[in-house]
Amino acid sequence: MSEDDQRPPERARRLPRAVRERQILDAAVQVFSRHGYHAASMDEISDVAGVSKPMIYTYLGSKEDLFGACIRREATRLLEAIQAGVQPDLPPDMQLWHGLRSFYRFVAEYRESWTVLHRQALTVGGAFAAEITDMRVRAIQLVAALVVSAGTRKGVGEQAEFSGEGLSAALVGAAESLADWALDHPDISDGVLASWLMNLVWLGFNDLIEGEVWKPSE
């Protein structure tokens, strides 16, 4: 009998709790992204993870608990990826550009994560949608801090503070819409996507900071 034959099957192996939970969450994200929350089955998640259903319940709780854990983990991973890309020693516009590149790189590399976060969780609603709202608020705050920083450098910090949060919410919404579009256009690089959004949005921020404000004609 070979060594491989003597090795216990995957389901029977004892792994550290953190490793087992990651294994289950990875499988759950895959299944939830494919079918949505309601149609996804714990049987399929069990099969993909290579663990028994009782083990899933023991480690991460019910299907609802498992979906919530997926949202929290993927939201944390996404925000950490964005924050890691924002290099504080650079000017605000370059910080934002690098942050956007990191965002689009994450969406391209972790399509299933983005699908669960931006499509499935919002469709289910309730507490799950609230988790996504919290993630979006943190992203808006990150962008608003860059806008205020740029305005302060130009001597118009008060004006930037007044409009920064609202404009940052618009930028985050545009970034999310472009991310959805980019899923169907994988040939467009993260750098190009980030540059498109900077040209669309940041130039408007810069004009505002410089005092160039559009007004409707009488």
mmCIF file of C-alpha atoms in Angstrom:
data_model
loop_
_atom_site.group_PDB
_atom_site.id
_atom_site.type_symbol
_atom_site.label_atom_id
_atom_site.label_comp_id
_atom_site.label_asym_id
_atom_site.label_seq_id
_atom_site.Cartn_x
_atom_site.Cartn_y
_atom_site.Cartn_z
ATOM 1 C CA MET A 1 0.000 0.000 0.000
ATOM 2 C CA SER A 2 1.378 3.397 -0.980
ATOM 3 C CA GLU A 3 1.739 6.372 1.327
ATOM 4 C CA ASP A 4 -1.095 8.130 -0.533
ATOM 5 C CA ASP A 5 -3.378 5.152 0.088
ATOM 6 C CA GLN A 6 -2.653 5.312 3.809
ATOM 7 C CA ARG A 7 -3.388 9.045 4.019
ATOM 8 C CA PRO A 8 -6.877 9.785 5.404
ATOM 9 C CA PRO A 9 -9.428 11.373 3.041
ATOM 10 C CA GLU A 10 -9.802 15.154 3.079
ATOM 11 C CA ARG A 11 -13.024 15.039 5.089
ATOM 12 C CA ALA A 12 -11.342 13.042 7.840
ATOM 13 C CA ARG A 13 -8.201 15.114 8.247
ATOM 14 C CA ARG A 14 -7.849 17.235 11.336
ATOM 15 C CA LEU A 15 -6.934 20.794 10.415
ATOM 16 C CA PRO A 16 -6.484 23.907 12.573
ATOM 17 C CA ARG A 17 -9.774 25.709 13.109
ATOM 18 C CA ALA A 18 -8.671 28.801 11.160
ATOM 19 C CA VAL A 19 -7.710 26.667 8.167
ATOM 20 C CA ARG A 20 -10.987 24.735 8.272
ATOM 21 C CA GLU A 21 -13.050 27.931 8.540
ATOM 22 C CA ARG A 22 -11.205 29.444 5.590
ATOM 23 C CA GLN A 23 -11.865 26.279 3.620
ATOM 24 C CA ILE A 24 -15.586 26.469 4.379
ATOM 25 C CA LEU A 25 -15.825 30.198 3.648
ATOM 26 C CA ASP A 26 -14.002 29.803 0.335
ATOM 27 C CA ALA A 27 -16.482 27.141 -0.701
ATOM 28 C CA ALA A 28 -19.458 29.159 0.512
ATOM 29 C CA VAL A 29 -18.401 32.269 -1.424
ATOM 30 C CA GLN A 30 -18.097 30.131 -4.547
ATOM 31 C CA VAL A 31 -21.551 28.591 -4.131
ATOM 32 C CA PHE A 32 -23.322 31.793 -3.025
ATOM 33 C CA SER A 33 -21.852 33.727 -5.957
ATOM 34 C CA ARG A 34 -23.074 31.050 -8.366
ATOM 35 C CA HIS A 35 -26.622 30.563 -7.052
ATOM 36 C CA GLY A 36 -27.438 33.418 -4.701
ATOM 37 C CA TYR A 37 -28.330 33.091 -1.030
ATOM 38 C CA HIS A 38 -31.742 31.471 -1.336
ATOM 39 C CA ALA A 39 -30.884 28.906 -4.045
ATOM 40 C CA ALA A 40 -27.511 27.921 -2.581
ATOM 41 C CA SER A 41 -27.619 24.661 -0.647
ATOM 42 C CA MET A 42 -25.609 23.614 2.363
ATOM 43 C CA ASP A 43 -25.199 20.229 0.670
ATOM 44 C CA GLU A 44 -23.305 21.812 -2.217
ATOM 45 C CA ILE A 45 -21.215 23.952 0.120
ATOM 46 C CA SER A 46 -20.374 20.807 2.054
ATOM 47 C CA ASP A 47 -19.315 19.013 -1.122
ATOM 48 C CA VAL A 48 -17.198 21.899 -2.409
ATOM 49 C CA ALA A 49 -15.523 22.390 0.980
ATOM 50 C CA GLY A 50 -14.943 18.673 1.450
ATOM 51 C CA VAL A 51 -16.447 18.676 4.937
ATOM 52 C CA SER A 52 -19.663 17.391 6.452
ATOM 53 C CA LYS A 53 -22.697 19.611 6.982
ATOM 54 C CA PRO A 54 -22.538 19.099 10.775
ATOM 55 C CA MET A 55 -18.975 20.421 10.684
ATOM 56 C CA ILE A 56 -20.147 23.562 8.869
ATOM 57 C CA TYR A 57 -22.832 24.125 11.495
ATOM 58 C CA THR A 58 -20.300 23.563 14.270
ATOM 59 C CA TYR A 59 -17.733 25.974 12.875
ATOM 60 C CA LEU A 60 -19.858 28.736 11.337
ATOM 61 C CA GLY A 61 -23.479 28.153 12.289
ATOM 62 C CA SER A 62 -26.567 28.215 10.097
ATOM 63 C CA LYS A 63 -26.790 29.146 6.424
ATOM 64 C CA GLU A 64 -27.694 32.695 7.452
ATOM 65 C CA ASP A 65 -24.698 32.863 9.795
ATOM 66 C CA LEU A 66 -22.455 31.471 7.068
ATOM 67 C CA PHE A 67 -23.621 34.041 4.508
ATOM 68 C CA GLY A 68 -23.034 36.842 7.004
ATOM 69 C CA ALA A 69 -19.535 35.537 7.716
ATOM 70 C CA CYS A 70 -18.813 35.505 3.976
ATOM 71 C CA ILE A 71 -19.927 39.111 3.595
ATOM 72 C CA ARG A 72 -17.858 40.313 6.539
ATOM 73 C CA ARG A 73 -14.733 38.484 5.402
ATOM 74 C CA GLU A 74 -14.947 39.620 1.785
ATOM 75 C CA ALA A 75 -15.781 43.209 2.752
ATOM 76 C CA THR A 76 -12.777 43.283 5.072
ATOM 77 C CA ARG A 77 -10.513 41.848 2.375
ATOM 78 C CA LEU A 78 -11.742 44.410 -0.149
ATOM 79 C CA LEU A 79 -11.233 47.412 2.136
ATOM 80 C CA GLU A 80 -7.832 46.153 3.218
ATOM 81 C CA ALA A 81 -6.807 45.819 -0.431
ATOM 82 C CA ILE A 82 -7.903 49.400 -1.145
ATOM 83 C CA GLN A 83 -6.216 50.825 1.939
ATOM 84 C CA ALA A 84 -3.004 48.967 1.133
ATOM 85 C CA GLY A 85 -2.974 50.683 -2.253
ATOM 86 C CA VAL A 86 -3.383 54.193 -0.821
ATOM 87 C CA GLN A 87 0.208 55.303 -0.295
ATOM 88 C CA PRO A 88 0.155 58.148 2.279
ATOM 89 C CA ASP A 89 3.401 59.744 1.114
ATOM 90 C CA LEU A 90 1.898 60.584 -2.303
ATOM 91 C CA PRO A 91 -0.356 63.550 -3.260
ATOM 92 C CA PRO A 92 -4.101 62.906 -2.694
ATOM 93 C CA ASP A 93 -4.885 62.354 -6.365
ATOM 94 C CA MET A 94 -2.186 59.682 -6.689
ATOM 95 C CA GLN A 95 -3.328 58.073 -3.451
ATOM 96 C CA LEU A 96 -6.837 57.804 -4.875
ATOM 97 C CA TRP A 97 -5.589 56.479 -8.212
ATOM 98 C CA HIS A 98 -3.568 53.746 -6.509
ATOM 99 C CA GLY A 99 -6.539 52.932 -4.276
ATOM 100 C CA LEU A 100 -8.809 52.600 -7.310
ATOM 101 C CA ARG A 101 -6.275 50.383 -9.049
ATOM 102 C CA SER A 102 -6.220 48.123 -6.001
ATOM 103 C CA PHE A 103 -10.021 48.052 -5.995
ATOM 104 C CA TYR A 104 -10.282 47.034 -9.642
ATOM 105 C CA ARG A 105 -7.487 44.511 -9.243
ATOM 106 C CA PHE A 106 -9.391 42.914 -6.353
ATOM 107 C CA VAL A 107 -12.616 42.748 -8.373
ATOM 108 C CA ALA A 108 -10.786 41.111 -11.292
ATOM 109 C CA GLU A 109 -8.972 38.571 -9.108
ATOM 110 C CA TYR A 110 -11.893 37.809 -6.786
ATOM 111 C CA ARG A 111 -14.929 37.961 -9.041
ATOM 112 C CA GLU A 112 -16.889 35.653 -6.751
ATOM 113 C CA SER A 113 -16.233 37.915 -3.755
ATOM 114 C CA TRP A 114 -17.481 40.968 -5.645
ATOM 115 C CA THR A 115 -20.558 39.098 -6.856
ATOM 116 C CA VAL A 116 -21.473 38.117 -3.289
ATOM 117 C CA LEU A 117 -20.829 41.616 -1.963
ATOM 118 C CA HIS A 118 -22.365 43.770 -4.659
ATOM 119 C CA ARG A 119 -25.105 41.594 -6.083
ATOM 120 C CA GLN A 120 -26.174 38.765 -3.789
ATOM 121 C CA ALA A 121 -26.049 40.593 -0.457
ATOM 122 C CA LEU A 122 -28.001 43.581 -1.747
ATOM 123 C CA THR A 123 -30.610 41.292 -3.299
ATOM 124 C CA VAL A 124 -31.218 39.494 -0.006
ATOM 125 C CA GLY A 125 -31.430 42.796 1.860
ATOM 126 C CA GLY A 126 -31.946 43.141 5.604
ATOM 127 C CA ALA A 127 -28.899 42.777 7.818
ATOM 128 C CA PHE A 128 -26.842 41.619 4.842
ATOM 129 C CA ALA A 129 -27.489 44.845 2.944
ATOM 130 C CA ALA A 130 -26.634 46.760 6.110
ATOM 131 C CA GLU A 131 -23.194 45.122 6.094
ATOM 132 C CA ILE A 132 -22.632 46.385 2.545
ATOM 133 C CA THR A 133 -23.852 49.847 3.500
ATOM 134 C CA ASP A 134 -21.301 49.901 6.313
ATOM 135 C CA MET A 135 -18.557 48.894 3.880
ATOM 136 C CA ARG A 136 -19.612 51.645 1.466
ATOM 137 C CA VAL A 137 -19.626 54.237 4.254
ATOM 138 C CA ARG A 138 -16.047 53.327 5.159
ATOM 139 C CA ALA A 139 -15.015 53.614 1.499
ATOM 140 C CA ILE A 140 -16.708 57.024 1.230
ATOM 141 C CA GLN A 141 -14.924 58.214 4.347
ATOM 142 C CA LEU A 142 -11.593 57.117 2.900
ATOM 143 C CA VAL A 143 -12.183 59.044 -0.335
ATOM 144 C CA ALA A 144 -13.570 62.091 1.493
ATOM 145 C CA ALA A 145 -10.405 62.284 3.591
ATOM 146 C CA LEU A 146 -8.367 62.527 0.377
ATOM 147 C CA VAL A 147 -10.654 65.240 -1.012
ATOM 148 C CA VAL A 148 -10.397 67.295 2.175
ATOM 149 C CA SER A 149 -6.632 66.797 2.210
ATOM 150 C CA ALA A 150 -6.383 68.097 -1.350
ATOM 151 C CA GLY A 151 -8.621 71.051 -0.536
ATOM 152 C CA THR A 152 -6.606 71.910 2.556
ATOM 153 C CA ARG A 153 -3.409 71.934 0.491
ATOM 154 C CA LYS A 154 -5.075 74.444 -1.847
ATOM 155 C CA GLY A 155 -6.356 76.599 1.006
ATOM 156 C CA VAL A 156 -10.040 75.743 0.519
ATOM 157 C CA GLY A 157 -10.400 73.054 3.154
ATOM 158 C CA GLU A 158 -13.762 74.360 4.390
ATOM 159 C CA GLN A 159 -15.285 74.143 0.925
ATOM 160 C CA ALA A 160 -13.870 70.669 0.449
ATOM 161 C CA GLU A 161 -15.269 69.553 3.806
ATOM 162 C CA PHE A 162 -18.715 70.872 2.869
ATOM 163 C CA SER A 163 -18.978 68.959 -0.399
ATOM 164 C CA GLY A 164 -16.383 66.218 0.068
ATOM 165 C CA GLU A 165 -18.588 63.500 1.556
ATOM 166 C CA GLY A 166 -21.358 63.882 -1.014
ATOM 167 C CA LEU A 167 -18.967 63.927 -3.937
ATOM 168 C CA SER A 168 -17.096 60.962 -2.487
ATOM 169 C CA ALA A 169 -20.376 59.022 -2.322
ATOM 170 C CA ALA A 170 -20.853 59.786 -6.026
ATOM 171 C CA LEU A 171 -17.327 58.567 -6.787
ATOM 172 C CA VAL A 172 -17.807 55.323 -4.856
ATOM 173 C CA GLY A 173 -21.070 54.680 -6.687
ATOM 174 C CA ALA A 174 -19.389 55.317 -10.041
ATOM 175 C CA ALA A 175 -16.496 53.047 -9.078
ATOM 176 C CA GLU A 176 -18.913 50.219 -8.242
ATOM 177 C CA SER A 177 -20.811 50.625 -11.526
ATOM 178 C CA LEU A 178 -17.587 50.601 -13.508
ATOM 179 C CA ALA A 179 -16.487 47.478 -11.622
ATOM 180 C CA ASP A 180 -19.656 45.676 -12.726
ATOM 181 C CA TRP A 181 -19.023 46.751 -16.308
ATOM 182 C CA ALA A 182 -15.394 45.652 -16.089
ATOM 183 C CA LEU A 183 -16.412 42.081 -15.186
ATOM 184 C CA ASP A 184 -17.669 41.733 -18.760
ATOM 185 C CA HIS A 185 -14.562 43.447 -20.178
ATOM 186 C CA PRO A 186 -11.618 41.613 -18.574
ATOM 187 C CA ASP A 187 -9.256 42.940 -21.251
ATOM 188 C CA ILE A 188 -9.347 46.419 -19.658
ATOM 189 C CA SER A 189 -6.579 46.735 -17.056
ATOM 190 C CA ASP A 190 -7.033 48.039 -13.524
ATOM 191 C CA GLY A 191 -4.780 51.001 -14.348
ATOM 192 C CA VAL A 192 -6.928 52.023 -17.307
ATOM 193 C CA LEU A 193 -10.140 51.688 -15.299
ATOM 194 C CA ALA A 194 -8.703 53.798 -12.488
ATOM 195 C CA SER A 195 -7.528 56.444 -14.978
ATOM 196 C CA TRP A 196 -10.958 56.603 -16.625
ATOM 197 C CA LEU A 197 -12.608 57.264 -13.295
ATOM 198 C CA MET A 198 -9.982 59.818 -12.286
ATOM 199 C CA ASN A 199 -10.546 61.692 -15.541
ATOM 200 C CA LEU A 200 -14.287 61.577 -15.056
ATOM 201 C CA VAL A 201 -14.401 62.508 -11.386
ATOM 202 C CA TRP A 202 -11.144 63.857 -9.994
ATOM 203 C CA LEU A 203 -10.922 66.679 -12.559
ATOM 204 C CA GLY A 204 -14.256 67.840 -11.202
ATOM 205 C CA PHE A 205 -12.913 67.638 -7.658
ATOM 206 C CA ASN A 206 -9.878 69.635 -8.717
ATOM 207 C CA ASP A 207 -11.968 72.362 -10.358
ATOM 208 C CA LEU A 208 -14.026 72.629 -7.187
ATOM 209 C CA ILE A 209 -10.885 72.911 -5.101
ATOM 210 C CA GLU A 210 -9.600 75.623 -7.443
ATOM 211 C CA GLY A 211 -12.880 77.519 -7.082
ATOM 212 C CA GLU A 212 -14.190 76.633 -10.549
ATOM 213 C CA VAL A 213 -17.818 75.788 -9.796
ATOM 214 C CA TRP A 214 -20.409 75.059 -12.471
ATOM 215 C CA LYS A 215 -23.721 76.873 -12.091
ATOM 216 C CA PRO A 216 -26.898 76.634 -14.191
ATOM 217 C CA SER A 217 -27.485 79.549 -16.540
ATOM 218 C CA GLU A 218 -30.331 81.894 -15.735
#
